CSV table of C-alpha atoms and ligand atoms in Angstrom, one decimal:
chain,number,residue,atom,x,y,z
A,1,MET,CA,-51.2,-101.2,13.5
A,2,ALA,CA,-47.7,-102.1,12.1
A,3,ASP,CA,-45.3,-103.5,14.6
A,4,PRO,CA,-42.3,-104.3,13.1
A,5,LEU,CA,-42.0,-107.7,14.8
A,6,ASP,CA,-45.1,-108.2,12.3
A,7,GLU,CA,-43.1,-107.6,9.6
A,8,LEU,CA,-40.1,-110.3,10.2
A,9,ALA,CA,-41.7,-112.9,7.5
A,10,GLY,CA,-41.8,-110.2,5.1
A,11,ALA,CA,-38.8,-108.5,5.6
A,12,GLU,CA,-36.8,-110.6,2.7
A,13,ALA,CA,-38.9,-109.6,0.1
A,14,LEU,CA,-39.1,-105.8,1.2
A,15,LEU,CA,-35.3,-106.0,0.7
A,16,ARG,CA,-35.1,-107.9,-2.5
A,17,GLN,CA,-37.5,-104.8,-3.9
A,18,THR,CA,-35.4,-102.4,-2.5
A,19,VAL,CA,-32.1,-104.0,-4.2
A,20,GLU,CA,-34.4,-104.0,-7.3
A,21,ASP,CA,-35.6,-100.3,-7.2
A,22,ALA,CA,-31.6,-99.4,-6.0
A,23,LEU,CA,-30.0,-101.2,-8.8
A,24,GLN,CA,-32.8,-99.9,-11.8
A,25,TYR,CA,-31.6,-96.4,-9.9
A,26,LEU,CA,-28.0,-97.0,-10.4
A,27,ALA,CA,-28.6,-98.3,-14.2
A,28,SER,CA,-30.5,-94.8,-15.0
A,29,LEU,CA,-26.9,-92.7,-13.7
A,30,ASP,CA,-25.5,-92.5,-17.1
A,31,GLU,CA,-28.1,-91.3,-18.7
A,32,ARG,CA,-30.5,-89.2,-16.0
A,33,PRO,CA,-30.2,-85.6,-15.7
A,34,VAL,CA,-28.3,-84.5,-13.1
A,35,ARG,CA,-31.1,-82.5,-11.9
A,36,ALA,CA,-34.5,-83.3,-13.0
A,37,ALA,CA,-37.1,-80.7,-13.5
A,38,ALA,CA,-39.3,-81.5,-10.6
A,39,THR,CA,-36.5,-82.3,-8.4
A,40,ASP,CA,-37.6,-79.5,-6.0
A,41,ALA,CA,-41.7,-80.3,-6.2
A,42,VAL,CA,-40.5,-84.1,-5.4
A,43,ALA,CA,-38.5,-83.7,-2.4
A,44,GLN,CA,-41.1,-81.0,-1.0
A,45,GLY,CA,-43.6,-83.5,-1.5
A,46,PHE,CA,-42.0,-85.5,1.6
A,47,VAL,CA,-43.8,-83.1,4.1
A,48,GLY,CA,-46.7,-84.1,6.6
A,49,ASP,CA,-47.2,-85.5,9.9
A,50,LEU,CA,-46.1,-88.3,11.5
A,51,PRO,CA,-48.8,-91.4,11.1
A,52,GLU,CA,-50.3,-92.4,13.8
A,53,HIS,CA,-50.9,-95.7,12.2
A,54,GLY,CA,-48.0,-96.9,10.1
A,55,LEU,CA,-48.3,-97.2,6.3
A,56,GLY,CA,-46.4,-101.2,6.7
A,57,GLY,CA,-42.5,-101.4,5.1
A,58,PRO,CA,-43.6,-102.0,1.3
A,59,PRO,CA,-45.6,-98.7,0.9
A,60,ALA,CA,-43.4,-96.8,2.8
A,61,LEU,CA,-40.5,-98.2,0.7
A,62,ALA,CA,-42.6,-97.7,-2.6
A,63,ARG,CA,-43.4,-94.0,-1.2
A,64,LEU,CA,-39.5,-93.3,-1.0
A,65,ALA,CA,-38.5,-95.4,-4.1
A,66,SER,CA,-40.7,-92.9,-6.1
A,67,GLY,CA,-39.1,-89.9,-4.9
A,68,LEU,CA,-35.5,-90.5,-5.9
A,69,ASP,CA,-36.0,-87.6,-8.6
A,70,GLY,CA,-36.2,-85.3,-5.4
A,71,ALA,CA,-32.2,-86.3,-5.2
A,72,HIS,CA,-29.8,-84.7,-7.6
A,73,ALA,CA,-27.9,-88.0,-9.2
A,74,SER,CA,-24.5,-86.9,-7.4
A,75,ALA,CA,-23.7,-90.6,-7.3
A,76,GLY,CA,-23.4,-90.1,-11.0
A,77,PRO,CA,-21.0,-89.3,-13.4
A,78,ARG,CA,-21.8,-85.7,-14.2
A,79,PHE,CA,-22.2,-84.1,-10.8
A,80,PHE,CA,-18.9,-81.8,-10.8
A,81,HIS,CA,-20.4,-79.6,-7.6
A,82,PHE,CA,-18.1,-79.5,-4.6
A,83,VAL,CA,-15.6,-82.3,-4.6
A,84,THR,CA,-18.3,-85.0,-4.8
A,85,GLY,CA,-17.1,-88.8,-4.9
A,86,GLY,CA,-19.6,-92.0,-5.7
A,87,GLY,CA,-19.5,-94.9,-4.0
A,88,THR,CA,-17.3,-97.9,-6.1
A,89,PRO,CA,-19.1,-100.7,-6.5
A,90,ALA,CA,-17.0,-102.8,-3.8
A,91,ALA,CA,-17.2,-99.8,-1.5
A,92,LEU,CA,-21.2,-99.7,-2.1
A,93,ALA,CA,-21.9,-103.6,-1.8
A,94,ALA,CA,-19.4,-103.2,1.3
A,95,ASP,CA,-21.6,-100.3,2.9
A,96,TRP,CA,-24.8,-102.1,2.0
A,97,LEU,CA,-23.6,-105.1,4.0
A,98,GLY,CA,-22.4,-102.9,6.9
A,99,SER,CA,-25.9,-102.0,7.4
A,100,ALA,CA,-27.5,-105.8,7.2
A,101,VAL,CA,-24.8,-106.5,9.7
A,102,ASP,CA,-25.2,-103.4,11.7
A,103,GLN,CA,-21.8,-103.3,14.0
A,104,ASN,CA,-21.1,-100.9,16.6
A,105,SER,CA,-17.5,-100.1,15.8
A,106,PHE,CA,-17.1,-98.5,18.9
A,107,SER,CA,-15.0,-101.2,20.3
A,108,TRP,CA,-13.9,-105.0,19.8
A,109,VAL,CA,-16.2,-106.2,22.3
A,110,SER,CA,-19.1,-104.4,20.5
A,111,SER,CA,-17.6,-105.5,17.1
A,112,PRO,CA,-14.4,-107.6,16.4
A,113,LEU,CA,-14.7,-107.4,12.8
A,114,GLY,CA,-15.6,-103.4,12.9
A,115,ALA,CA,-12.4,-103.0,14.9
A,116,GLN,CA,-10.0,-105.1,12.9
A,117,LEU,CA,-11.4,-103.8,9.4
A,118,GLU,CA,-11.0,-100.3,10.8
A,119,ALA,CA,-7.3,-100.7,12.3
A,120,THR,CA,-6.2,-102.4,8.8
A,121,ALA,CA,-8.0,-100.1,6.8
A,122,VAL,CA,-6.2,-97.3,8.8
A,123,ARG,CA,-2.9,-99.0,7.9
A,124,TRP,CA,-3.4,-99.3,4.6
A,125,LEU,CA,-4.6,-95.8,4.0
A,126,LEU,CA,-1.3,-94.5,5.4
A,127,ASP,CA,0.5,-96.6,2.9
A,128,LEU,CA,-1.9,-95.9,0.2
A,129,PHE,CA,-0.8,-91.8,0.9
A,130,HIS,CA,2.7,-92.8,1.7
A,131,LEU,CA,2.6,-91.8,5.4
A,132,PRO,CA,4.8,-93.3,8.2
A,133,PRO,CA,3.5,-96.6,9.3
A,134,THR,CA,4.0,-95.6,12.9
A,135,TRP,CA,1.2,-93.1,12.4
A,136,GLY,CA,-2.0,-93.8,14.2
A,137,GLY,CA,-5.6,-92.9,13.0
A,138,VAL,CA,-9.6,-92.9,13.1
A,139,LEU,CA,-12.3,-93.1,10.7
A,140,THR,CA,-14.5,-89.9,11.4
A,141,THR,CA,-17.7,-89.0,9.6
A,142,GLY,CA,-15.9,-86.5,7.2
A,143,ALA,CA,-13.0,-84.2,6.9
A,144,THR,CA,-14.6,-81.7,8.8
A,145,MET,CA,-14.8,-84.2,11.9
A,146,ALA,CA,-11.1,-85.2,10.8
A,147,ASN,CA,-10.1,-81.7,11.2
A,148,PHE,CA,-11.6,-81.6,14.5
A,149,THR,CA,-10.4,-84.8,15.9
A,150,ALA,CA,-6.5,-83.6,14.3
A,151,LEU,CA,-6.8,-80.2,15.9
A,152,ALA,CA,-7.9,-82.3,18.9
A,153,ALA,CA,-4.6,-83.9,19.2
A,154,ALA,CA,-2.8,-80.4,18.1
A,155,ARG,CA,-4.6,-78.7,21.1
A,156,GLY,CA,-3.6,-81.4,23.6
A,157,TRP,CA,0.1,-80.7,22.5
A,158,TRP,CA,-0.2,-76.9,22.3
A,159,ALA,CA,-1.6,-76.8,26.1
A,160,GLU,CA,0.7,-79.2,27.4
A,161,GLN,CA,3.2,-77.2,26.2
A,162,HIS,CA,1.8,-74.4,28.8
A,163,GLY,CA,1.6,-77.1,31.3
A,164,VAL,CA,-1.9,-77.6,31.2
A,165,GLU,CA,-3.4,-81.3,30.4
A,166,VAL,CA,-6.5,-79.3,28.5
A,167,ASP,CA,-8.6,-83.0,28.0
A,168,ARG,CA,-8.9,-83.1,31.6
A,169,ASP,CA,-8.8,-79.6,32.9
A,170,GLY,CA,-10.2,-77.1,30.1
A,171,LEU,CA,-8.8,-73.8,28.5
A,172,ALA,CA,-8.8,-71.8,31.5
A,173,GLY,CA,-5.5,-70.2,32.6
A,174,LEU,CA,-4.1,-70.9,28.7
A,175,PRO,CA,-3.6,-67.8,26.5
A,176,ALA,CA,-5.3,-67.5,23.2
A,177,ALA,CA,-4.3,-70.4,20.7
A,178,PRO,CA,-1.8,-68.9,18.2
A,179,VAL,CA,-2.8,-70.6,14.9
A,180,PHE,CA,-1.5,-69.7,11.5
A,181,SER,CA,-2.8,-70.6,7.6
A,182,SER,CA,-2.9,-69.5,4.4
A,183,GLY,CA,-5.4,-68.2,2.2
A,184,HIS,CA,-6.4,-71.8,1.2
A,185,LEU,CA,-7.9,-72.6,4.8
A,186,HIS,CA,-11.0,-74.3,4.5
A,187,PRO,CA,-14.0,-73.4,6.7
A,188,SER,CA,-14.6,-76.7,8.1
A,189,ALA,CA,-11.1,-76.1,10.0
A,190,THR,CA,-12.4,-73.1,11.3
A,191,LYS,CA,-15.3,-74.4,12.2
A,192,ALA,CA,-13.2,-77.4,14.1
A,193,LEU,CA,-11.6,-74.7,15.6
A,194,ALA,CA,-14.8,-73.3,17.4
A,195,MET,CA,-15.6,-76.5,18.2
A,196,LEU,CA,-12.6,-77.1,20.2
A,197,GLY,CA,-12.9,-74.0,22.1
A,198,LEU,CA,-9.8,-72.3,20.1
A,199,GLY,CA,-11.9,-69.8,17.8
A,200,ARG,CA,-13.4,-69.5,14.7
A,201,GLU,CA,-11.4,-66.6,13.9
A,202,ARG,CA,-8.0,-67.3,15.6
A,203,PRO,CA,-6.4,-68.2,12.3
A,204,VAL,CA,-3.9,-65.8,10.9
A,205,ARG,CA,-4.0,-65.8,7.0
A,206,LEU,CA,-0.5,-65.5,5.6
A,207,GLN,CA,-0.5,-65.4,1.6
A,208,VAL,CA,1.5,-64.3,-1.0
A,209,ASP,CA,-1.1,-63.7,-3.8
A,210,ASP,CA,-4.6,-63.3,-4.2
A,211,ARG,CA,-4.6,-67.0,-5.2
A,212,GLY,CA,-3.9,-67.1,-1.4
A,213,GLY,CA,-0.8,-69.6,-1.1
A,214,PHE,CA,1.2,-69.6,2.5
A,215,ASP,CA,3.4,-67.0,2.9
A,216,VAL,CA,6.1,-68.7,4.3
A,217,VAL,CA,8.5,-65.6,4.8
A,218,ALA,CA,5.8,-63.9,6.6
A,219,LEU,CA,5.2,-67.7,8.7
A,220,GLU,CA,9.0,-67.6,9.9
A,221,ALA,CA,8.7,-63.7,11.0
A,222,ALA,CA,5.5,-64.2,12.9
A,223,LEU,CA,6.8,-67.4,14.6
A,224,ARG,CA,9.8,-65.6,15.4
A,225,ARG,CA,7.8,-62.7,16.7
A,226,LEU,CA,5.6,-64.9,18.8
A,227,ASP,CA,8.2,-67.2,20.6
A,228,ALA,CA,5.8,-69.2,21.6
A,229,PRO,CA,3.8,-72.9,20.7
A,230,ALA,CA,1.5,-72.4,17.5
A,231,ILE,CA,-0.3,-74.3,15.3
A,232,VAL,CA,0.4,-74.1,11.9
A,233,ILE,CA,-2.5,-75.5,9.3
A,234,ALA,CA,-1.4,-76.3,5.6
A,235,ASN,CA,-3.6,-77.3,3.2
A,236,ALA,CA,-3.4,-79.6,0.3
A,237,GLY,CA,-5.9,-78.9,-2.3
A,238,GLU,CA,-7.7,-75.6,-2.3
A,239,VAL,CA,-11.4,-76.1,-3.1
A,240,ASN,CA,-11.8,-73.2,-6.3
A,241,ALA,CA,-8.5,-74.1,-8.5
A,242,GLY,CA,-7.4,-77.6,-6.2
A,243,ASP,CA,-4.2,-75.2,-5.3
A,244,PHE,CA,-1.7,-76.5,-2.8
A,245,ASP,CA,0.5,-74.8,0.2
A,246,PRO,CA,4.1,-75.3,-0.1
A,247,ILE,CA,4.2,-77.9,2.6
A,248,GLU,CA,7.5,-78.4,2.4
A,249,ALA,CA,9.0,-75.2,2.8
A,250,VAL,CA,5.9,-74.7,5.5
A,251,ALA,CA,7.7,-77.9,7.1
A,252,ASP,CA,11.4,-76.4,7.2
A,253,VAL,CA,10.2,-73.1,8.8
A,254,CYS,CA,7.7,-75.1,11.4
A,255,GLN,CA,10.7,-77.6,12.1
A,256,ALA,CA,12.6,-74.4,13.4
A,257,HIS,CA,9.8,-73.7,15.8
A,258,ARG,CA,7.6,-75.0,18.6
A,259,VAL,CA,4.9,-75.7,16.1
A,260,TRP,CA,2.3,-78.3,15.3
A,261,LEU,CA,2.1,-78.7,11.9
A,262,HIS,CA,-1.8,-79.6,10.7
A,263,VAL,CA,-2.5,-80.5,6.8
A,264,ASP,CA,-6.4,-80.8,5.3
A,265,GLY,CA,-5.9,-82.8,2.4
A,266,ALA,CA,-9.5,-83.2,2.0
A,267,PHE,CA,-9.2,-84.7,-1.5
A,268,GLY,CA,-5.4,-83.1,-1.9
A,269,LEU,CA,-3.9,-85.9,0.0
A,270,PHE,CA,-4.9,-88.0,-3.2
A,271,ALA,CA,-2.3,-86.3,-4.9
A,272,ARG,CA,0.3,-88.1,-3.5
A,273,LEU,CA,-1.2,-91.3,-5.6
A,274,ALA,CA,0.2,-89.6,-8.7
A,275,PRO,CA,3.6,-88.3,-7.2
A,276,GLU,CA,4.6,-87.0,-10.6
A,277,THR,CA,2.3,-83.7,-9.3
A,278,GLY,CA,5.2,-83.1,-6.6
A,279,LEU,CA,1.7,-81.4,-5.0
A,280,ALA,CA,1.7,-83.0,-1.7
A,281,ALA,CA,5.3,-83.8,-1.0
A,282,GLY,CA,6.3,-83.2,2.5
A,283,VAL,CA,2.8,-84.3,4.3
A,284,GLU,CA,4.6,-87.1,6.1
A,285,ARG,CA,6.3,-84.2,8.0
A,286,ALA,CA,3.6,-83.0,9.6
A,287,ASP,CA,2.3,-83.5,13.2
A,288,SER,CA,-1.8,-84.7,11.7
A,289,ALA,CA,-3.3,-84.9,8.6
A,290,ILE,CA,-6.6,-86.0,7.4
A,291,SER,CA,-8.5,-86.8,4.4
A,292,ASP,CA,-11.8,-87.6,3.3
A,293,GLY,CA,-13.1,-90.8,2.2
A,294,HIS,CA,-16.7,-89.5,0.7
A,295,LYS,CA,-14.8,-87.6,-1.8
A,296,TRP,CA,-11.9,-89.0,-3.7
A,297,LEU,CA,-11.8,-92.7,-2.4
A,298,ASN,CA,-15.5,-92.9,-3.9
A,299,VAL,CA,-17.1,-94.8,-0.5
A,300,PRO,CA,-20.8,-93.8,0.1
A,301,TYR,CA,-21.3,-91.0,3.1
A,302,ASP,CA,-20.0,-90.6,5.6
A,303,CYS,CA,-16.7,-91.2,5.6
A,304,GLY,CA,-13.3,-89.3,6.6
A,305,PHE,CA,-10.0,-90.1,8.2
A,306,ALA,CA,-7.4,-88.2,10.8
A,307,PHE,CA,-4.1,-89.4,10.8
A,308,VAL,CA,-1.4,-88.4,14.0
A,309,ARG,CA,1.9,-89.1,14.2
A,310,GLU,CA,1.7,-89.9,17.5
A,311,PRO,CA,-1.5,-92.0,18.2
A,312,ALA,CA,-1.5,-91.7,21.5
A,313,ARG,CA,-2.7,-88.1,21.3
A,314,LEU,CA,-6.0,-88.9,20.0
A,315,ALA,CA,-6.5,-91.5,23.3
A,316,SER,CA,-5.7,-88.6,25.5
A,317,ALA,CA,-8.5,-86.4,23.7
A,318,PHE,CA,-11.1,-89.1,23.0
A,319,THR,CA,-10.7,-91.4,26.1
A,320,LEU,CA,-13.8,-92.5,27.9
A,321,ALA,CA,-14.0,-94.6,31.0
A,322,ALA,CA,-16.7,-96.4,33.0
A,323,ALA,CA,-16.8,-99.4,34.6
A,324,TYR,CA,-18.9,-101.4,32.3
A,325,LEU,CA,-16.8,-100.2,29.1
A,326,PRO,CA,-14.3,-102.3,27.8
A,327,ASP,CA,-10.8,-101.5,28.6
A,328,ASP,CA,-8.4,-104.1,26.7
A,329,GLU,CA,-5.3,-104.3,24.1
A,330,HIS,CA,-7.5,-104.2,21.1
A,331,PRO,CA,-7.9,-101.5,18.7
A,332,ASN,CA,-11.2,-99.7,20.1
A,333,PHE,CA,-12.0,-96.5,17.9
A,334,GLY,CA,-14.7,-95.3,20.4
A,335,TYR,CA,-11.7,-94.1,22.3
A,336,LEU,CA,-9.4,-92.7,19.5
A,337,GLY,CA,-12.4,-90.4,17.7
A,338,PRO,CA,-15.3,-87.9,18.9
A,339,GLU,CA,-18.0,-90.5,18.5
A,340,SER,CA,-18.7,-93.6,21.1
A,341,SER,CA,-21.2,-95.8,19.3
A,342,ARG,CA,-20.4,-95.5,15.6
A,343,ARG,CA,-20.9,-97.1,12.2
A,344,ALA,CA,-18.9,-99.4,10.9
A,345,ARG,CA,-17.4,-97.4,8.0
A,346,ALA,CA,-14.4,-99.7,7.7
A,347,PHE,CA,-16.7,-102.3,6.0
A,348,ALA,CA,-16.6,-99.8,2.8
A,349,VAL,CA,-13.1,-98.5,3.1
A,350,TRP,CA,-11.5,-102.3,3.5
A,351,ALA,CA,-13.6,-103.6,0.8
A,352,THR,CA,-12.7,-100.6,-2.0
A,353,LEU,CA,-9.2,-101.0,-1.2
A,354,ALA,CA,-8.9,-104.8,-1.3
A,355,ALA,CA,-10.9,-104.9,-4.7
A,356,TYR,CA,-8.9,-102.2,-6.2
A,357,GLY,CA,-5.7,-101.5,-4.5
A,358,ARG,CA,-3.2,-98.9,-4.9
A,359,ASP,CA,-2.7,-99.4,-8.8
A,360,GLY,CA,-6.7,-99.0,-9.4
A,361,TYR,CA,-6.8,-96.4,-7.0
A,362,ARG,CA,-3.6,-94.6,-8.9
A,363,ALA,CA,-5.2,-95.3,-12.2
A,364,MET,CA,-8.5,-93.5,-11.4
A,365,VAL,CA,-6.8,-90.6,-9.8
A,366,GLU,CA,-4.8,-90.1,-12.9
A,367,ARG,CA,-7.6,-90.3,-15.3
A,368,HIS,CA,-9.5,-87.8,-13.8
A,369,LEU,CA,-6.5,-85.5,-13.8
A,370,ARG,CA,-6.2,-86.3,-17.3
A,371,LEU,CA,-9.8,-85.2,-17.6
A,372,ALA,CA,-9.4,-82.0,-16.0
A,373,ARG,CA,-6.4,-80.9,-18.2
A,374,ARG,CA,-8.8,-82.1,-21.0
A,375,VAL,CA,-11.4,-79.6,-19.8
A,376,ALA,CA,-8.4,-76.9,-19.0
A,377,ALA,CA,-7.5,-77.4,-22.4
A,378,GLN,CA,-11.1,-76.8,-24.2
A,379,VAL,CA,-11.3,-73.7,-21.9
A,380,GLU,CA,-7.8,-72.2,-23.3
A,381,ALA,CA,-8.9,-73.0,-26.8
A,382,ALA,CA,-12.7,-71.3,-26.5
A,383,ASP,CA,-12.4,-67.6,-27.2
A,384,ASP,CA,-15.2,-66.7,-25.1
A,385,LEU,CA,-13.9,-68.7,-22.2
A,386,GLU,CA,-11.2,-67.8,-19.5
A,387,LEU,CA,-9.1,-69.8,-17.2
A,388,LEU,CA,-8.8,-68.8,-13.5
A,389,ALA,CA,-6.0,-70.6,-12.6
A,390,PRO,CA,-3.6,-73.2,-13.7
A,391,THR,CA,-5.4,-76.7,-13.4
A,392,ARG,CA,-2.8,-78.6,-11.5
A,393,LEU,CA,-5.7,-81.5,-10.0
A,394,ASN,CA,-8.9,-82.0,-10.7
A,395,ILE,CA,-10.7,-78.5,-10.5
A,396,VAL,CA,-10.7,-76.3,-13.3
A,397,SER,CA,-11.4,-72.7,-12.5
A,398,PHE,CA,-13.2,-70.8,-15.2
A,399,ARG,CA,-15.5,-68.1,-16.7
A,400,PHE,CA,-17.5,-67.1,-19.9
A,401,VAL,CA,-15.9,-64.0,-20.8
A,402,PRO,CA,-18.1,-63.6,-24.5
A,403,PRO,CA,-15.8,-61.2,-27.1
A,404,GLY,CA,-17.1,-57.4,-27.0
A,405,PHE,CA,-19.8,-58.3,-24.3
A,406,ALA,CA,-20.0,-55.0,-22.5
A,407,GLY,CA,-22.2,-55.7,-19.7
A,408,ASP,CA,-21.2,-57.0,-16.1
A,409,LEU,CA,-19.6,-60.3,-16.3
A,410,ASP,CA,-20.2,-61.2,-12.7
A,411,ARG,CA,-23.6,-61.3,-13.1
A,412,LEU,CA,-23.4,-62.9,-16.3
A,413,ASN,CA,-21.6,-65.5,-14.7
A,414,GLU,CA,-23.7,-66.0,-11.6
A,415,ALA,CA,-26.9,-66.2,-13.8
A,416,LEU,CA,-24.9,-68.7,-16.3
A,417,GLY,CA,-24.2,-70.6,-12.9
A,418,ALA,CA,-27.6,-70.8,-12.3
A,419,ALA,CA,-28.8,-71.7,-15.7
A,420,VAL,CA,-26.3,-74.6,-16.0
A,421,ASN,CA,-27.6,-76.3,-12.6
A,422,GLU,CA,-31.0,-75.8,-13.9
A,423,ASP,CA,-30.8,-77.2,-17.2
A,424,GLY,CA,-29.2,-80.3,-15.5
A,425,ARG,CA,-27.2,-82.1,-18.0
A,426,VAL,CA,-24.0,-81.2,-15.6
A,427,MET,CA,-24.2,-79.8,-12.4
A,428,PHE,CA,-21.5,-77.7,-10.8
A,429,GLY,CA,-21.0,-74.7,-8.3
A,430,SER,CA,-20.4,-70.9,-8.7
A,431,THR,CA,-17.7,-69.1,-6.5
A,432,ARG,CA,-15.8,-66.3,-6.2
A,433,TYR,CA,-12.3,-66.3,-6.9
A,434,ARG,CA,-9.8,-63.6,-7.4
A,435,GLY,CA,-12.4,-61.5,-7.2
A,436,VAL,CA,-14.5,-62.4,-10.0
A,437,ALA,CA,-17.9,-65.1,-10.3
A,438,ALA,CA,-16.4,-68.2,-11.5
A,439,PHE,CA,-17.0,-71.6,-12.3
A,440,ARG,CA,-15.2,-74.7,-10.5
A,441,PRO,CA,-16.2,-78.3,-11.6
A,442,ALA,CA,-14.3,-80.6,-9.6
A,443,ILE,CA,-13.7,-84.3,-11.0
A,444,THR,CA,-14.0,-87.0,-8.3
A,445,ASN,CA,-16.4,-89.8,-9.3
A,446,TRP,CA,-15.0,-92.8,-10.1
A,447,ARG,CA,-17.7,-93.2,-13.3
A,448,THR,CA,-16.7,-90.2,-14.6
A,449,THR,CA,-15.8,-90.3,-18.8
A,450,GLU,CA,-14.5,-87.8,-21.4
A,451,ALA,CA,-18.2,-87.9,-22.7
A,452,ASP,CA,-18.9,-86.9,-19.3
A,453,VAL,CA,-16.5,-84.0,-18.7
A,454,ASP,CA,-17.0,-82.7,-22.9
A,455,LEU,CA,-20.4,-81.7,-21.6
A,456,ILE,CA,-18.9,-78.6,-19.3
A,457,VAL,CA,-17.6,-76.6,-21.8
A,458,GLU,CA,-20.4,-77.3,-24.5
A,459,VAL,CA,-23.0,-76.8,-22.0
A,460,VAL,CA,-21.5,-73.7,-20.7
A,461,ARG,CA,-21.0,-72.1,-23.8
A,462,GLU,CA,-24.5,-73.0,-25.3
A,463,LEU,CA,-26.1,-71.3,-22.0
A,464,GLY,CA,-23.9,-68.7,-22.2
A,465,ALA,CA,-24.1,-67.6,-25.8
A,466,THR,CA,-28.1,-67.4,-25.0
A,467,LEU,CA,-27.8,-65.7,-21.7
A,468,ALA,CA,-25.2,-63.0,-23.4
A,469,ALA,CA,-27.7,-62.3,-26.0
A,470,GLN,CA,-30.3,-61.5,-24.0
A,471,ALA,CA,-28.3,-59.4,-22.0
A,472,VAL,CA,-27.3,-57.2,-24.9
A,473,THR,CA,-31.0,-57.3,-26.4
A,474,ALA,CA,-32.4,-56.5,-22.8
B,501,LIG,C1,-14.3,-80.8,1.7
B,501,LIG,C2,-13.6,-80.3,2.5
B,501,LIG,C3,-13.8,-80.2,3.9
B,501,LIG,C4,-15.0,-80.6,4.8
B,501,LIG,O1,-15.1,-82.1,4.3
B,501,LIG,P1,-16.5,-82.8,5.1
B,501,LIG,O2,-16.2,-84.2,4.3
B,501,LIG,O3,-17.6,-82.0,4.2
B,501,LIG,O4,-16.7,-82.7,6.7
B,501,LIG,C5,-12.3,-79.9,4.8
B,501,LIG,N1,-11.4,-79.4,3.7
B,501,LIG,C6,-11.4,-79.7,2.4
B,501,LIG,C7,-10.1,-79.1,2.1
B,501,LIG,C8,-12.1,-80.0,1.9
B,501,LIG,O5,-12.2,-79.9,0.5
């Protein structure tokens, strides 16, 4: 039998060994393939039944550490799939420490340090993003839950316009909620609307063209016709090309109507660190905005942020009361977001902001924007590649178009996307953008350098030439 208490004396040795294993893995990140040939098989090796008698800590951890090839090296510099950050040294170290201290960041009573770090982290993030210091906020598990949290506040406001206290009494008696957005709307926002009982299919997408940007003229007309309170979701950073809705223009329209304006800036809010892009101007005029920590802030999973103009709206949606629960003047974030007992994710947020500050983050974001433009220039210079959208942020949208190729370009690009990921030198996603199969590498990791991004075009052209020749001779 392996009772954890019997391992008390061995715990230190186990943790030291695990630090060794973790350091060895991290040291391999710059060299190791993003995806090893055996990745799936290694991952699928972790099957089997619940042990009746435990192995004990050291053998169990040794087994786990032997299986890290089953993970994609998404913490490393050449994983360009989704919009994935890594963990800065300070964030990772603080996250380790946070796990060791194992705080319940529910309330001041459960964790004074967790509560204070979160209050400070929220204030620092508002400052980092140039949002008003009078706004409130809360850390969440990610942008999906941040959208849920902010849209819960939006739902409370909207119901109040109809004389209903929705958080107390529910949705009964309310009309269907009018929700407007653009073609850039992220599926996590529709997931949040579903969880809130507002309906996944409610958003009306008003878009000017096949790139999806907000049609503000149509929005003005729709709101005038509606003549009732509405929720509008603007998008700062669309996942296929990094596009932005014209947030100032959307805010101008919303200002003249009864609207809760929410901005999803899961990664795009970081454009406010590089104001010369002009992309995320106007977010400060919204009623709520969200972003992700585990994307461009480069803190470990899981971390996101929800911000609202009127902090009391969060308490209205997420309060909980019981005789044994604290009721005091301290920050109690378990009352301001969907989770009650919760990880002290502010350890990592506070530490990375303390370590690198505003100028460190600005330097990182600006480096990523330069790297994205570098890839875009390589795409434009190649006669077998086609840029599908201007590179305004950190995502490069392109496809492989070999001269003289008479076959099906979508099938070729889909096969090429799969071949790139199988190859493992770099990894990024395929998508459908403006009606065609496309690639969308996103540059978000703090470790990424020029040599890393140069592999994107190199690998695509190398594998593409082989595939195109096979397709022609087939
Ligand atoms: C990634 C993303 C989300 C969802 O974020 P999670 O952290 O995965 O929950 C929402 N909106 C946008 C625009 C995103 O890019």
